[in-house]
Short mmCIF file of C-alpha atoms in Angstrom, two decimals:
data_model
loop_
_atom_site.label_atom_id
_atom_site.label_comp_id
_atom_site.label_asym_id
_atom_site.label_seq_id
_atom_site.Cartn_x
_atom_site.Cartn_y
_atom_site.Cartn_z
CA MET A 192 123.50 103.73 108.33
CA THR A 193 121.18 104.86 104.99
CA VAL A 194 118.90 103.17 102.68
CA GLN A 195 121.75 102.08 100.67
CA ASP A 196 124.16 100.29 103.55
CA PRO A 197 123.78 96.68 103.21
CA GLN A 198 124.08 96.43 107.50
CA LEU A 199 121.23 97.45 107.98
CA PHE A 200 119.37 94.61 105.62
CA ILE A 201 121.35 91.89 107.00
CA ASP A 202 121.13 93.49 110.95
CA ALA A 203 117.33 93.39 110.15
CA PHE A 204 117.25 90.26 108.95
CA ARG A 205 119.52 88.96 111.58
CA ALA A 206 116.53 90.10 114.61
CA ALA A 207 114.55 88.58 112.01
CA ALA A 208 115.39 85.67 112.38
CA ALA A 209 115.41 85.89 116.52
CA ASP A 210 112.23 86.03 116.71
CA GLY A 211 110.93 81.54 117.36
CA GLU A 212 108.11 81.96 115.13
CA PHE A 213 109.61 83.43 112.28
CA ALA A 214 112.22 81.04 112.55
CA THR A 215 110.05 78.58 112.97
CA LEU A 216 108.49 78.94 110.32
CA LEU A 217 111.33 78.91 108.13
CA LYS A 218 112.26 75.71 109.51
CA GLU A 219 109.41 74.08 109.19
CA ARG A 220 108.93 75.21 104.94
CA ASP A 221 113.10 74.30 104.65
CA PHE A 222 112.63 78.12 103.23
CA SER A 223 115.66 79.87 102.61
CA PHE A 224 116.29 83.98 101.07
CA GLN A 225 119.82 85.09 99.08
CA PHE A 226 119.27 88.14 98.71
CA VAL A 227 121.27 90.29 95.92
CA LEU A 228 121.52 93.70 96.08
CA THR A 229 122.32 95.77 93.26
CA ARG A 230 123.44 98.79 91.89
CA PRO A 231 122.56 100.45 89.16
CA GLN A 232 124.56 100.13 85.87
CA THR A 233 127.65 98.28 88.23
CA ALA A 234 129.52 95.01 87.86
CA ASP A 235 128.68 91.72 89.08
CA ALA A 236 131.33 92.01 91.54
CA ASP A 237 130.03 94.83 93.59
CA HIS A 238 127.28 93.20 94.34
CA THR A 239 126.49 92.70 97.94
CA ALA A 240 124.77 89.13 98.70
CA PHE A 241 123.81 87.27 101.70
CA LEU A 242 121.57 84.08 102.91
CA LEU A 243 118.89 84.49 105.22
CA ASP A 244 117.78 80.60 106.39
CA SER A 245 116.87 79.40 110.05
CA ASP A 246 120.52 79.26 110.93
CA GLY A 247 120.30 83.01 110.95
CA VAL A 248 121.87 85.33 108.19
CA HIS A 249 125.17 84.57 105.91
CA ASP A 250 127.34 86.00 103.82
CA GLY A 251 127.38 85.25 100.55
CA ALA A 252 125.23 81.69 99.26
CA PRO A 253 127.08 78.96 101.03
CA HIS A 254 123.94 77.09 99.44
CA PRO A 255 121.34 77.09 97.47
CA ALA A 256 118.48 78.88 98.71
CA SER A 257 114.44 78.28 98.09
CA LEU A 258 114.16 82.21 96.67
CA ARG A 259 117.01 84.17 94.96
CA LEU A 260 115.86 87.88 95.69
CA GLU A 261 117.98 90.35 92.78
CA VAL A 262 117.26 93.78 94.29
CA ARG A 263 118.37 97.41 94.45
CA ALA A 264 118.67 98.75 98.04
CA ASP A 265 115.96 101.64 97.57
CA ALA A 266 113.46 98.75 96.21
CA LEU A 267 114.15 96.95 99.40
CA HIS A 268 113.38 99.24 101.44
CA SER A 269 110.41 100.72 100.17
CA VAL A 270 108.92 97.34 100.30
CA LEU A 271 110.65 96.54 103.30
CA LEU A 272 108.28 99.64 104.92
CA GLY A 273 105.39 98.40 102.52
CA GLN A 274 105.37 101.62 100.15
CA LEU A 275 105.98 99.06 97.43
CA GLY A 276 104.50 96.29 96.78
CA VAL A 277 106.06 93.02 95.63
CA THR A 278 104.28 92.96 92.43
CA ARG A 279 104.61 96.66 91.78
CA ALA A 280 108.40 95.88 92.12
CA ILE A 281 108.27 92.99 89.99
CA VAL A 282 107.36 94.62 86.88
CA ASP A 283 109.13 97.85 87.70
CA ARG A 284 112.34 95.46 86.99
CA SER A 285 113.55 96.74 90.56
CA LEU A 286 113.56 93.47 91.86
CA VAL A 287 113.61 89.84 90.41
CA VAL A 288 112.70 87.17 91.85
CA LYS A 289 114.10 83.07 91.16
CA GLY A 290 113.21 80.39 92.95
CA PRO A 291 109.57 77.96 92.08
CA VAL A 292 106.08 79.54 91.99
CA ALA A 293 105.20 77.79 94.76
CA LYS A 294 107.87 79.33 97.64
CA VAL A 295 107.27 82.81 95.79
CA ARG A 296 103.68 82.88 96.64
CA GLN A 297 105.77 81.74 99.96
CA LEU A 298 106.83 85.41 100.25
CA ALA A 299 104.39 87.22 101.79
CA ASP A 300 104.08 85.15 104.71
CA PHE A 301 107.64 86.80 105.58
CA MET A 302 107.60 89.90 105.08
CA PRO A 303 105.75 91.45 108.50
CA VAL A 304 108.14 89.93 110.08
CA LEU A 305 111.31 90.96 108.25
CA GLY A 306 109.39 94.75 107.54
CA ARG A 307 108.56 95.49 111.61
CA GLU A 308 112.33 94.67 112.03
CA TYR A 309 113.45 96.33 109.02
CA ALA A 310 110.90 99.52 110.60
CA ARG A 311 112.13 99.52 114.20
CA LEU A 312 115.94 99.96 112.45
CA ALA A 313 115.58 102.04 109.70
CA LEU A 314 112.30 105.03 111.67
CA PRO A 315 113.86 104.24 115.04
CA SER A 316 112.03 106.95 115.53
CA ALA A 317 108.90 105.70 114.49
CA THR A 318 109.08 102.48 116.86
CA ALA A 319 110.33 104.83 120.02
#
């Protein structure tokens, strides 16, 4: 799988959702993410969307999310690996976050587990 393959993110987020502490945190805070992986200069129909909540990962948006993150795949890859800060990604417009400011501030609490699981799949030799 390549960085551009949405399945890599979906698999990593499924692994994060299987982490008991992560799932509990999502449930306690009633928190969910809708990720929309965008491709530059393409129609909305070409984008991949999935929802991450305490019940796992779901295609599309079966219910409203706490935060909607519209992000290019390469930017999400860099954010999850700690190579690009969320703030910088927002300033660069490679990440658009939609939702209440209070929820945006909580985003940092979820990033370590998302990043760990993503790195485990995207960089298998680094974690072996």
